PDB file of C-alpha atoms and ligand atoms in Angstrom:
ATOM      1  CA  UNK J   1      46.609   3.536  40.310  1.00 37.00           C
ATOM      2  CA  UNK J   2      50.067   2.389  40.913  1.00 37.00           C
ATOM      3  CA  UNK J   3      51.858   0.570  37.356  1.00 41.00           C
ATOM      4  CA  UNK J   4      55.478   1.304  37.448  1.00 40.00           C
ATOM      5  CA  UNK J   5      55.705   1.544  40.958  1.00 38.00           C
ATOM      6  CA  UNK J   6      53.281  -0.694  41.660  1.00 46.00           C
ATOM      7  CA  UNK J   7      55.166  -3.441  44.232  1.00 46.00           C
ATOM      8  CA  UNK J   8      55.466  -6.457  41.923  1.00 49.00           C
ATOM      9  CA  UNK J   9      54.209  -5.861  38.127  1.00 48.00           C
ATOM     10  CA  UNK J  10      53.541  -9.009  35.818  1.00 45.00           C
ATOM     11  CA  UNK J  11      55.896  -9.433  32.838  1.00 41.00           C
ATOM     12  CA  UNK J  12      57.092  -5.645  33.731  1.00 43.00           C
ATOM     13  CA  UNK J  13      54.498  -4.283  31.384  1.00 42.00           C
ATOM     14  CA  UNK J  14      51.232  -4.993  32.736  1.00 51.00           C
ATOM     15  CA  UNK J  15      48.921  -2.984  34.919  1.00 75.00           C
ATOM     16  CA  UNK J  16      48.346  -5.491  37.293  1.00 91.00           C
ATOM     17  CA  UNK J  17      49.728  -4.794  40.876  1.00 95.00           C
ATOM     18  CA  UNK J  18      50.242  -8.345  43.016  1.00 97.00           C
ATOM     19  CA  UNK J  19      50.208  -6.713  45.960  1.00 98.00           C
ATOM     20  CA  UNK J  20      50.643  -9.387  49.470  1.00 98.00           C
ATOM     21  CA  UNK J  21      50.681  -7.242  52.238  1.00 98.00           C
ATOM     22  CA  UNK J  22      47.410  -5.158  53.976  1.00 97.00           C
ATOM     23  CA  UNK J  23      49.562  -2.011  53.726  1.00 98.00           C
ATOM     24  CA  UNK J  24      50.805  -2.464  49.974  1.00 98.00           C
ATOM     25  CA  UNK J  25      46.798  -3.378  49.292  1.00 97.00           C
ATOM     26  CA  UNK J  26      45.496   0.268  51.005  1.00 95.00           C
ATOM     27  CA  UNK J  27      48.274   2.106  49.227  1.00 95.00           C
ATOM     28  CA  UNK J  28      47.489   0.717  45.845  1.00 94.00           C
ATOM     29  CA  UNK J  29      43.949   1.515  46.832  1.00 92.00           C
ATOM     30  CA  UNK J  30      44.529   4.811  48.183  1.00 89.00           C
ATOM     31  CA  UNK J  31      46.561   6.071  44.929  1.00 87.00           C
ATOM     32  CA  UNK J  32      43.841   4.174  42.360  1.00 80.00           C
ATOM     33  CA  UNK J  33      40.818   6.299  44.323  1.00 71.00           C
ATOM     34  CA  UNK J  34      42.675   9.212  43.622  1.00 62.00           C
ATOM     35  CA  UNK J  35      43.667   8.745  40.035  1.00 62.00           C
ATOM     36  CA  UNK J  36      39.807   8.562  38.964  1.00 62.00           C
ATOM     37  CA  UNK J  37      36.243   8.177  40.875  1.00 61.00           C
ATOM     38  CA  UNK J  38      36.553   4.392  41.280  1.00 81.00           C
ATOM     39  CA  UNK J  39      33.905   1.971  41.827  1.00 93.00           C
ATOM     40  CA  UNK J  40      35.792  -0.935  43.211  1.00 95.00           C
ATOM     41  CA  UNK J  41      34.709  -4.383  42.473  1.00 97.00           C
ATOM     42  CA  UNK J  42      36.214  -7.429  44.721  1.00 98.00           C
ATOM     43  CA  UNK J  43      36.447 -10.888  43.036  1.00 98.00           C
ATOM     44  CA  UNK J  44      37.832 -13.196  46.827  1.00 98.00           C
ATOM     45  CA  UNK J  45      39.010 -16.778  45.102  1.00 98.00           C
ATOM     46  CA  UNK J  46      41.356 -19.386  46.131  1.00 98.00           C
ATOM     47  CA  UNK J  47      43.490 -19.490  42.521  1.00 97.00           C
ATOM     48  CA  UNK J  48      43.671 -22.274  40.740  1.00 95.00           C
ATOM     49  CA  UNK J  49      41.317 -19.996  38.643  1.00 97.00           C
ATOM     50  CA  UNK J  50      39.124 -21.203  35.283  1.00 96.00           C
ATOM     51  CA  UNK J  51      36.448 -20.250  32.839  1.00 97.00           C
ATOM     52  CA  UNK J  52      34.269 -19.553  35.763  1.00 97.00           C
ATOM     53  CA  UNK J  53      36.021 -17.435  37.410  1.00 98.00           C
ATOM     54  CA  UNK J  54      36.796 -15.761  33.941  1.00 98.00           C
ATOM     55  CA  UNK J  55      33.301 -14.645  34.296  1.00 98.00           C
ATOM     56  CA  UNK J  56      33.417 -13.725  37.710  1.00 98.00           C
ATOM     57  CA  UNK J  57      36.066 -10.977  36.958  1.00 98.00           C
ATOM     58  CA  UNK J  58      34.217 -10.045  33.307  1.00 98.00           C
ATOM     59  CA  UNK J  59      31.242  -9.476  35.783  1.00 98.00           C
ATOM     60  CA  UNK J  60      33.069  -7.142  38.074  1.00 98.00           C
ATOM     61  CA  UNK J  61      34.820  -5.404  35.151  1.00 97.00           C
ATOM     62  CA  UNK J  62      31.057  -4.263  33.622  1.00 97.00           C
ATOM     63  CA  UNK J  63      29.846  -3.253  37.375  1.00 97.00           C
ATOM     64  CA  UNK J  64      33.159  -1.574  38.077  1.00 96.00           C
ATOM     65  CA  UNK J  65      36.162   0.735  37.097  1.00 92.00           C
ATOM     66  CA  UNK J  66      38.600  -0.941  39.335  1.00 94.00           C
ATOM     67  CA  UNK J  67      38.826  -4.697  39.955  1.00 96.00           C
ATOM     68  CA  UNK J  68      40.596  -6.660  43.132  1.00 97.00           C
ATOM     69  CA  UNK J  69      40.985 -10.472  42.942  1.00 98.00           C
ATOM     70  CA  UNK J  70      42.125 -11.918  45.942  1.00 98.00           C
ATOM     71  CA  UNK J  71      44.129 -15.176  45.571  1.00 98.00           C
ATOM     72  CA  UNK J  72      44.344 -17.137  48.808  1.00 98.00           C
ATOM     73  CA  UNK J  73      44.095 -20.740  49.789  1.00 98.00           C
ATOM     74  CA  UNK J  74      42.143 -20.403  53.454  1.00 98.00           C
ATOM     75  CA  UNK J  75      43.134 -22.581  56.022  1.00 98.00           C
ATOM     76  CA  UNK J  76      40.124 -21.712  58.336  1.00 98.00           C
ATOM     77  CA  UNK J  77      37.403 -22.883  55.868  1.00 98.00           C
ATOM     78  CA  UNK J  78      39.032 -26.481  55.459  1.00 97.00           C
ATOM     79  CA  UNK J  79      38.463 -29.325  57.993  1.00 95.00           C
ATOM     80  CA  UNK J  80      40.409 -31.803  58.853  1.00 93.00           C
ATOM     81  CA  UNK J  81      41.231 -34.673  56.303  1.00 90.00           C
ATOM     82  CA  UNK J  82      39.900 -32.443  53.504  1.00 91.00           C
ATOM     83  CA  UNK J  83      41.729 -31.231  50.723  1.00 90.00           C
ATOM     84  CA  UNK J  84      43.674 -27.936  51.977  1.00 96.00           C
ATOM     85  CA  UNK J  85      47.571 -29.512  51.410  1.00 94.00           C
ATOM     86  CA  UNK J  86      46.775 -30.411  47.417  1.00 92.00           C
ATOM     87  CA  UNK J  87      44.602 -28.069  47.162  1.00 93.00           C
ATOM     88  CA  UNK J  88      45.576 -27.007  43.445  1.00 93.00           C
ATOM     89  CA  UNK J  89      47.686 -24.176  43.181  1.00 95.00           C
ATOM     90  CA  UNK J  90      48.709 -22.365  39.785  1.00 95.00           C
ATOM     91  CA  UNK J  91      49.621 -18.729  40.949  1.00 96.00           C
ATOM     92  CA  UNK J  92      51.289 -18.082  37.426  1.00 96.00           C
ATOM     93  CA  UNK J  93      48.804 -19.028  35.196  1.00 97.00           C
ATOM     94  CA  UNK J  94      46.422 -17.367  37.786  1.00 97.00           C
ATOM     95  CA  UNK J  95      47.919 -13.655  37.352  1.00 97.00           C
ATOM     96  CA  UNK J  96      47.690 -14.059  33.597  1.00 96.00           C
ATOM     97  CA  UNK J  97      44.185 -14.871  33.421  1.00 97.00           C
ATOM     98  CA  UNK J  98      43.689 -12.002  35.959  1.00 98.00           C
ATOM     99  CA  UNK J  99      45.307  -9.775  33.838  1.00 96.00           C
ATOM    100  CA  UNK J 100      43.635 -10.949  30.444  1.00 97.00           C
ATOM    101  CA  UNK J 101      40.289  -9.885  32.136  1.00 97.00           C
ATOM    102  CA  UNK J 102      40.898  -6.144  33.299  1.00 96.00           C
ATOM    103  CA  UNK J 103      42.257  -6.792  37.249  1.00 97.00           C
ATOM    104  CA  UNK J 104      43.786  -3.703  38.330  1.00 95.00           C
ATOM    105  CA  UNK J 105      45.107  -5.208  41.586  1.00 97.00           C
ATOM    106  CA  UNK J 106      45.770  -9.077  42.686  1.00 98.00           C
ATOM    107  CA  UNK J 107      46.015  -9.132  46.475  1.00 98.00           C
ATOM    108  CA  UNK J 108      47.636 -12.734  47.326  1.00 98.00           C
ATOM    109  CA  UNK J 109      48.235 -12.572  50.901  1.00 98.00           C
ATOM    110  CA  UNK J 110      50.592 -15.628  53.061  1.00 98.00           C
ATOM    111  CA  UNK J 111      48.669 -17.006  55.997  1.00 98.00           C
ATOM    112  CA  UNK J 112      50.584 -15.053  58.009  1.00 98.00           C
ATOM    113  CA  UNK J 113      49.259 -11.727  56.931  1.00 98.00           C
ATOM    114  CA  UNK J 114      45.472 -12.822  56.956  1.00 98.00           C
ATOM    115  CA  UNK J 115      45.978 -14.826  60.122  1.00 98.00           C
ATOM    116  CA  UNK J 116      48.691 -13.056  62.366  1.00 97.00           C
ATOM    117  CA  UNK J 117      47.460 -15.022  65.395  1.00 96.00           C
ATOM    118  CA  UNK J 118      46.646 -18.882  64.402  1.00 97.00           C
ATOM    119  CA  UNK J 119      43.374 -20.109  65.350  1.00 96.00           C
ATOM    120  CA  UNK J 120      42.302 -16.502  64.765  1.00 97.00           C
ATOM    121  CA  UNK J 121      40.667 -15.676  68.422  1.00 97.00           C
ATOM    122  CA  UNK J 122      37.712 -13.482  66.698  1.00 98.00           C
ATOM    123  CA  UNK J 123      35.630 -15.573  63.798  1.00 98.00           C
ATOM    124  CA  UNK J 124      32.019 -14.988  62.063  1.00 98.00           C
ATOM    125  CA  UNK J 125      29.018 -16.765  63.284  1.00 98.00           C
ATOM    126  CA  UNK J 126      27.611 -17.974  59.936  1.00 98.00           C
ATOM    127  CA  UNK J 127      24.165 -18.952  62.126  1.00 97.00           C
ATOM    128  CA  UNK J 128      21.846 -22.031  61.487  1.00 96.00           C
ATOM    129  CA  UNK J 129      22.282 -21.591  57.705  1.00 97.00           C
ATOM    130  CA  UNK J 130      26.051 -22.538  58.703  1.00 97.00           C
ATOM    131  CA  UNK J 131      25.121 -26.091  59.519  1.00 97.00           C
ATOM    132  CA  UNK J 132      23.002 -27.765  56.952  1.00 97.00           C
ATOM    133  CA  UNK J 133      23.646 -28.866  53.921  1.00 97.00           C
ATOM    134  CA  UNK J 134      27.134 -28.201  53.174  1.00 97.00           C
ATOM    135  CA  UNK J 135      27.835 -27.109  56.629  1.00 97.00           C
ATOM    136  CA  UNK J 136      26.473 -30.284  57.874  1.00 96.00           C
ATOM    137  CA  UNK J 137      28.978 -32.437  56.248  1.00 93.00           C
ATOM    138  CA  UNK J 138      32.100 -29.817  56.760  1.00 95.00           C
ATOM    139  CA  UNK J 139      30.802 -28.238  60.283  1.00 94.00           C
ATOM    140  CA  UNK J 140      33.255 -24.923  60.089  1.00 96.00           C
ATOM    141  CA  UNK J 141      33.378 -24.341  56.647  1.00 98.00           C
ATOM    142  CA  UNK J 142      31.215 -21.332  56.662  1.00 98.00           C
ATOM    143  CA  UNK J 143      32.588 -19.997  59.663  1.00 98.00           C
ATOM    144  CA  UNK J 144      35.733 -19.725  57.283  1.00 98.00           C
ATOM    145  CA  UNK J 145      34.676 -18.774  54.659  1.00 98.00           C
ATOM    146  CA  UNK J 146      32.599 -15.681  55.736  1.00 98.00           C
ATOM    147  CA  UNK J 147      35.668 -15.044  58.154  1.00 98.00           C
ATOM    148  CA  UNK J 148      37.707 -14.683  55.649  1.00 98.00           C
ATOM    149  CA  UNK J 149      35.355 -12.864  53.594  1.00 99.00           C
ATOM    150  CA  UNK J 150      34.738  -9.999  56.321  1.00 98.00           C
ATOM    151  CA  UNK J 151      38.346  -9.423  56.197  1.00 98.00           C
ATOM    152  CA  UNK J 152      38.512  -9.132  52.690  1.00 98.00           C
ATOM    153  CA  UNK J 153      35.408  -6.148  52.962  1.00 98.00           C
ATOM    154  CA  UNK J 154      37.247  -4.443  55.756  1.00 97.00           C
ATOM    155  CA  UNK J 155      41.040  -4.718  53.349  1.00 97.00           C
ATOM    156  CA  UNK J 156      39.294  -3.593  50.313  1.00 96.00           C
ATOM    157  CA  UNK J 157      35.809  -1.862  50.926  1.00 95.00           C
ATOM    158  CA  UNK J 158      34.494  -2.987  47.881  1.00 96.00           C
ATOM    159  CA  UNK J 159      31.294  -1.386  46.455  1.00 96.00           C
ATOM    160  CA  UNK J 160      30.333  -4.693  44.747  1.00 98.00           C
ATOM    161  CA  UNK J 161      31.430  -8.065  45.136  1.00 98.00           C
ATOM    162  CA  UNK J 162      30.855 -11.190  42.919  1.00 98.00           C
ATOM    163  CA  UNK J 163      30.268 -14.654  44.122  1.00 98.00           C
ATOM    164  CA  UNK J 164      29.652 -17.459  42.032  1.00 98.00           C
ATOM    165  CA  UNK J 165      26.243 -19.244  42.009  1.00 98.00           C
ATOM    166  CA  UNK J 166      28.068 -22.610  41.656  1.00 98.00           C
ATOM    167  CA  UNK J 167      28.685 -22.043  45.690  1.00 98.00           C
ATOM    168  CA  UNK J 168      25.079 -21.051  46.524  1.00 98.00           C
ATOM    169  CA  UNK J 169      24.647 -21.337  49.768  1.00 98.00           C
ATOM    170  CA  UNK J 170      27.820 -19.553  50.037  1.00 98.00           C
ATOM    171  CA  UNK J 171      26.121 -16.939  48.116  1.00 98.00           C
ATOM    172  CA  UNK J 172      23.359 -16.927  50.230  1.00 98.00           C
ATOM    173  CA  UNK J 173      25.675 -16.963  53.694  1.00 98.00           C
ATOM    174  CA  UNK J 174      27.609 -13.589  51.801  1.00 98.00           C
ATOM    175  CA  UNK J 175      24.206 -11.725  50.968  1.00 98.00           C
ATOM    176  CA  UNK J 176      23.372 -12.555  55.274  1.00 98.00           C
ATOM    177  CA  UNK J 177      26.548 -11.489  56.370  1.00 98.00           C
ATOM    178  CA  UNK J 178      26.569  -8.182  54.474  1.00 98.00           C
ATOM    179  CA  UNK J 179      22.959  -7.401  55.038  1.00 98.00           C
ATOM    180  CA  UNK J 180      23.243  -8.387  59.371  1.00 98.00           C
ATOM    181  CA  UNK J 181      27.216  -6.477  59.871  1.00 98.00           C
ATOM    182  CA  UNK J 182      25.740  -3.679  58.091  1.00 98.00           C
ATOM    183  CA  UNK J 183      28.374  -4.061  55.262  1.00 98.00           C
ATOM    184  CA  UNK J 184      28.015  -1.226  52.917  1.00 97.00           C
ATOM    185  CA  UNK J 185      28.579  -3.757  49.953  1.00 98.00           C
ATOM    186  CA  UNK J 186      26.487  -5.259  47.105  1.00 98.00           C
ATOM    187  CA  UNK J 187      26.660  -8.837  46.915  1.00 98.00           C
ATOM    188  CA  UNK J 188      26.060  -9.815  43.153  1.00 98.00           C
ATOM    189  CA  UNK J 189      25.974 -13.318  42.294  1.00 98.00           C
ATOM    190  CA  UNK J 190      27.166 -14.635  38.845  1.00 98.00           C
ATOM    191  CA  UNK J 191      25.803 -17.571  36.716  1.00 97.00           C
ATOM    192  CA  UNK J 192      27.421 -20.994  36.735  1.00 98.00           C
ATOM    193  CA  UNK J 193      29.793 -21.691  33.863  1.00 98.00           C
ATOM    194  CA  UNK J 194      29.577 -25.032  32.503  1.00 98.00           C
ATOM    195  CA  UNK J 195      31.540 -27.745  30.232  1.00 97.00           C
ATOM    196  CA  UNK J 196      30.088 -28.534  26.898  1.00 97.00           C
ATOM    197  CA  UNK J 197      29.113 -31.891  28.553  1.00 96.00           C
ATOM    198  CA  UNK J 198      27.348 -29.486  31.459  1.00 97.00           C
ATOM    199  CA  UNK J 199      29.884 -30.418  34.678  1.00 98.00           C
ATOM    200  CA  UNK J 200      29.517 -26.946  36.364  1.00 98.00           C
ATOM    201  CA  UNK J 201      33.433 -25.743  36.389  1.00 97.00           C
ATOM    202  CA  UNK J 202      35.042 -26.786  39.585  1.00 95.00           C
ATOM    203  CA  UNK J 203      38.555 -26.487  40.896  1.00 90.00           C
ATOM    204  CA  UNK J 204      38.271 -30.043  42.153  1.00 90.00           C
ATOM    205  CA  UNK J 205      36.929 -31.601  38.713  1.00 95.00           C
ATOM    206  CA  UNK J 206      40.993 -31.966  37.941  1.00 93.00           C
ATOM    207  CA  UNK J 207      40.510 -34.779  40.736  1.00 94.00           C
ATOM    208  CA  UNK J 208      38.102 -36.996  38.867  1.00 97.00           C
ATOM    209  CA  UNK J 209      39.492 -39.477  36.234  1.00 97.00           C
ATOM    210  CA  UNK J 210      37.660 -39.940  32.769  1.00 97.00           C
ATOM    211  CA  UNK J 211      35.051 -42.445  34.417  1.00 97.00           C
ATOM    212  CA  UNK J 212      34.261 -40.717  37.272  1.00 98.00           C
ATOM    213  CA  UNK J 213      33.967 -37.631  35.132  1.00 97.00           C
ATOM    214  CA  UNK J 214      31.258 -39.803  32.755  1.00 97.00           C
ATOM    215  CA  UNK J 215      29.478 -40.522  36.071  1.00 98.00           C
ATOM    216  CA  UNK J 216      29.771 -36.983  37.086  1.00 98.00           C
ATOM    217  CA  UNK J 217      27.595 -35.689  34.475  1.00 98.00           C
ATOM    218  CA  UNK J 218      24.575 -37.333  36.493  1.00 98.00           C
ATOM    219  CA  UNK J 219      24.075 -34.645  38.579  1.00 98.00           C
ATOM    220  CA  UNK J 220      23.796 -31.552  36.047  1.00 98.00           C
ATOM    221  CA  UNK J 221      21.355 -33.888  34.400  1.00 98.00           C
ATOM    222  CA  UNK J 222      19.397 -34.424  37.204  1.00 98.00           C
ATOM    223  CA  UNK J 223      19.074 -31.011  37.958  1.00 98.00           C
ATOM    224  CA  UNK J 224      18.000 -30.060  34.185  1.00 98.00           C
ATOM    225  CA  UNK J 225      15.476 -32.601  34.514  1.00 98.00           C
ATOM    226  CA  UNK J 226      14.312 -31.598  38.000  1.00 98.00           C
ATOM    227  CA  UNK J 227      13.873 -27.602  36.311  1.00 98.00           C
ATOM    228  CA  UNK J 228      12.237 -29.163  33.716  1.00 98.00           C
ATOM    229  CA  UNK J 229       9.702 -30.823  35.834  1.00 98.00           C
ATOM    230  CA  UNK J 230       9.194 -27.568  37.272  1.00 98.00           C
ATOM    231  CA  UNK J 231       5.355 -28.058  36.516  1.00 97.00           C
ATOM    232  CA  UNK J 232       4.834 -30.877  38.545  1.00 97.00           C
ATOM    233  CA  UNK J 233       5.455 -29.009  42.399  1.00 97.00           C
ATOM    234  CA  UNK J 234       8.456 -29.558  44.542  1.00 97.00           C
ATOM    235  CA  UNK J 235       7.455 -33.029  44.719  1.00 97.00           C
ATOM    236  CA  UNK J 236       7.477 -33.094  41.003  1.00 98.00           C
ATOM    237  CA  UNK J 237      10.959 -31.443  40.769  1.00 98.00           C
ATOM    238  CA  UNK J 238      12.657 -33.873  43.495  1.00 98.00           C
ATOM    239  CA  UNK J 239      11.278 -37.036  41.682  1.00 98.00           C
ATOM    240  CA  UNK J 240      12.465 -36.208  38.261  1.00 98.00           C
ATOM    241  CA  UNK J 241      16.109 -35.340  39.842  1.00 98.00           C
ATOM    242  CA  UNK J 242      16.116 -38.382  41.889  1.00 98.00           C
ATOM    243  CA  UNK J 243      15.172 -40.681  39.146  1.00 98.00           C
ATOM    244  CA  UNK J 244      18.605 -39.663  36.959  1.00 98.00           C
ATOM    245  CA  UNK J 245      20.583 -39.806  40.212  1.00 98.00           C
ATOM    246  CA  UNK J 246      19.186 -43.030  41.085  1.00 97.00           C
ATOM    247  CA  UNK J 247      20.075 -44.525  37.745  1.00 97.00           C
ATOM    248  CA  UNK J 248      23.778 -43.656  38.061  1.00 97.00           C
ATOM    249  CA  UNK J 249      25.683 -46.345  40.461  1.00 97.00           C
ATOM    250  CA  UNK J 250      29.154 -44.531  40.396  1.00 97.00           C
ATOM    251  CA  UNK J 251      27.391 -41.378  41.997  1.00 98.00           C
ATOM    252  CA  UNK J 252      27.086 -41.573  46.309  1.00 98.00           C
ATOM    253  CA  UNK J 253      24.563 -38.221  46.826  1.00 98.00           C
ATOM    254  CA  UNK J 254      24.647 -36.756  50.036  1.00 97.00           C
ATOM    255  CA  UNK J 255      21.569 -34.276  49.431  1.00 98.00           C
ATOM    256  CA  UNK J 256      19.165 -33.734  46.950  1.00 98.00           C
ATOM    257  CA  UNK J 257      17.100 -30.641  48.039  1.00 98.00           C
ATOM    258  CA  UNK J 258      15.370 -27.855  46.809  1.00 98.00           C
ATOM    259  CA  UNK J 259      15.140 -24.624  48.662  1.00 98.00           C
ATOM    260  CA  UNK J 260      13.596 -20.850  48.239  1.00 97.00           C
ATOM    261  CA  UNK J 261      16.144 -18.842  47.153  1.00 96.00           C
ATOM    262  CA  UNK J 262      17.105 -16.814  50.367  1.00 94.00           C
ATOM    263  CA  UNK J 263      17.229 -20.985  51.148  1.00 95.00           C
ATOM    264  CA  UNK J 264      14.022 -20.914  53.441  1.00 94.00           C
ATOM    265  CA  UNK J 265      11.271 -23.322  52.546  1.00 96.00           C
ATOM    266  CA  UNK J 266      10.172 -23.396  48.379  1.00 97.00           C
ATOM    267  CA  UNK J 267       7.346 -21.257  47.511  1.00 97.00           C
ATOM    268  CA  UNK J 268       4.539 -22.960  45.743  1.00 96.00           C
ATOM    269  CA  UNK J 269       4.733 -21.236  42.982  1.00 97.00           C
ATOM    270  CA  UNK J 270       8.024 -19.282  41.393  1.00 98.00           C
ATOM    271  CA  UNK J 271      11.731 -19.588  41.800  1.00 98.00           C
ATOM    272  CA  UNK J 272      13.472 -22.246  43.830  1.00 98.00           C
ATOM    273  CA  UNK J 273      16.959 -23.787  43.713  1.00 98.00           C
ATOM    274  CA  UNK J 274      17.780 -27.051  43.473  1.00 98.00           C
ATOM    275  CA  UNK J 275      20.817 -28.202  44.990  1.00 98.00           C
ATOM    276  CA  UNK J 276      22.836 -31.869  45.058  1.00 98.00           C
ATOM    277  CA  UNK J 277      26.044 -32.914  46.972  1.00 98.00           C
ATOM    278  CA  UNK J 278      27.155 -36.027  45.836  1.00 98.00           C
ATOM    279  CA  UNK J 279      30.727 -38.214  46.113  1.00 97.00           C
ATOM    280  CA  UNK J 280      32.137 -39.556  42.911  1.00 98.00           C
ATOM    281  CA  UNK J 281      35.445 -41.497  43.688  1.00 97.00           C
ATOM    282  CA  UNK J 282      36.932 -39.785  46.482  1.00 94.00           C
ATOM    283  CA  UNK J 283      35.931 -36.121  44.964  1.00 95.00           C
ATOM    284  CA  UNK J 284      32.958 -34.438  46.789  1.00 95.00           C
ATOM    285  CA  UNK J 285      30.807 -32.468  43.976  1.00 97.00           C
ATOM    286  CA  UNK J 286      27.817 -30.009  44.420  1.00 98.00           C
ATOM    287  CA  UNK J 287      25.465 -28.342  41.739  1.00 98.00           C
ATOM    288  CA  UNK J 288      22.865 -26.086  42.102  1.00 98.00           C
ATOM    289  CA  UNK J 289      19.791 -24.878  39.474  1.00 98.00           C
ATOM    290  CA  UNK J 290      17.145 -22.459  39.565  1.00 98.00           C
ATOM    291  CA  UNK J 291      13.555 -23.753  38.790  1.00 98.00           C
ATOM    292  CA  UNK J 292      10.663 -21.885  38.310  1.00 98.00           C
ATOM    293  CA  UNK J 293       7.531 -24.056  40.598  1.00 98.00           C
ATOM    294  CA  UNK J 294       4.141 -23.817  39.084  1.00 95.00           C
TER     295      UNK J 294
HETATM  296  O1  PAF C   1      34.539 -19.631  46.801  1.00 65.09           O
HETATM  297  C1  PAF C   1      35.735 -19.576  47.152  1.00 65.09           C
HETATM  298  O2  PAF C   1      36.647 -19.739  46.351  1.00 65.09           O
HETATM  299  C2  PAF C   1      36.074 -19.318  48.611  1.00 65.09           C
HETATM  300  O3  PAF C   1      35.169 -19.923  49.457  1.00 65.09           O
HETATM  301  C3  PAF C   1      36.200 -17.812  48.942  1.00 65.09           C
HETATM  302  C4  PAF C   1      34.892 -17.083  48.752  1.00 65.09           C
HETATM  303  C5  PAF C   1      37.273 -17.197  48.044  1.00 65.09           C
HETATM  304  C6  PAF C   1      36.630 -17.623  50.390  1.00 65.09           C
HETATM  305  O4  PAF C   1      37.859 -18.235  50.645  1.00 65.09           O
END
């Protein structure tokens, strides 16, 4: 792969190549597949990386030889009035961590590049699992998000690509869109890194004050006592969850469901997910946890 020549290289001495350009990114490719028989491992974020994506790129490091993080904020999966202008951006602190965790190659594209022609006049159908949930309450998110995504398989070709299961049904919407465009790409979802108080890591948790943090904490608590109540059947599960949500006044939840895994209905027995959206202060939060129905 490309060091000294590489187009920009951090602090002169690393091996990361920040690369911005599609060209620059197939080059760098090109010359990494020929230096050794690379299995390439995408990481797609938006910066303003953390612990959990820490473990996103450890993940593709032990399934790969050759790791690409993509750092870009996308326009198309924001809606109006949401967060997209302070969206939290940190590109310096962002390449470091990149580089502390075995990226070979950062590809941090303008909006220009990824979006020559703005709306972009082709987009991806994310289908009826688009519009619940999450996609109920922002109604092109998805289509965004696995836009954006589809370019970033067609850029880098990855062999494996790592999601995190903090996003689930983005997971889920991933696995789909690989599995119906025939993408020749395995989508591997990671675990959900947590605070020592339990908040699953979140860009957006910078928003919430001390307070709304406290409050926060009720939904990783509701969804450790919904597993726990595992037992007791999806109605079991949904009671226990909604009693700790219930009992927390600073926490607005928009859902409280629990799905099968691929998101259809819950089995009656075996793994489910349990997922909560809920508002605290202005910040919209979500959560998911797997629970084993008996
Ligand atoms: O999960 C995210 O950070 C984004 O939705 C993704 C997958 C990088 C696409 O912009």
């Amino acid at each position: 792969m490309r060091d000294d020549t590489s187009p920009t290289t951090l602090g002169g001495r690393s091996r990361v190549a920040i690369v911005t350009t599609h060209s620059e990114l197939r080059e760098t490719l090109a010359e990494a597949d020929r230096s050794r028989a690379a299995r390439v491992a995408l990481v797609p974020t938006m910066g303003a990386l953390h612990r959990g994506h820490a473990s996103l790129l450890d993940e593709a490091r032990r399934m790969a030889d050759l790791v690409v993080a993509s750092i870009f904020v996308n326009p198309l999966q924001f809606g109006a009035g949401e967060d997209l202008a302070r969206y939290p951006r940190s590109l310096e602190a962002d390449l470091a961590m990149c580089q502390q965790h075995g990226v070979s190659v950062v590809f941090a594209p303008s909006v220009d590049v990824v979006y020559p022609a703005w709306p972009p006049v082709v987009t991806v159908d994310p289908g009826p699992t688009g519009s619940i949930l999450e996609g109920a309450s922002r109604p092109e998110h998805f289509r965004g998000v696995l836009t954006v995504v589809a370019k970033l398989f067609g850029l880098v070709t990855p062999n494996v690509a790592i999601f995190g299961e903090k996003d689930y049904q983005q997971l889920v919407l991933v696995r789909q869109l690989a599995t119906d465009l025939c993408m020749p790409v395995e989508v591997v979802g990671a675990e959900t890194v947590r605070g020592l108080d339990g908040l699953a890591l979140s860009s957006r948790n910078r928003y919430l004050s001390d307070s709304e943090r406290a409050c926060a904490l009720a939904l990783s608590r509701a969804l450790a006592a919904g597993a726990a109540a595992g037992s007791g059947g999806a109605t079991g599960v949904l009671a226990a969850a909604e009693a700790v949500l219930g009992s927390e006044p600073g926490v607005a939840v928009d859902y409280l469901t629990l799905r099968g895994t691929d998101f259809g209905e819950p089995p009656n027995a075996g793994e489910a997910r349990l997922l909560v959206a809920a508002k605290v202060g202005g910040t919209r939060l979500i959560d998911n946890l797997a629970v084993q129905l008996s």
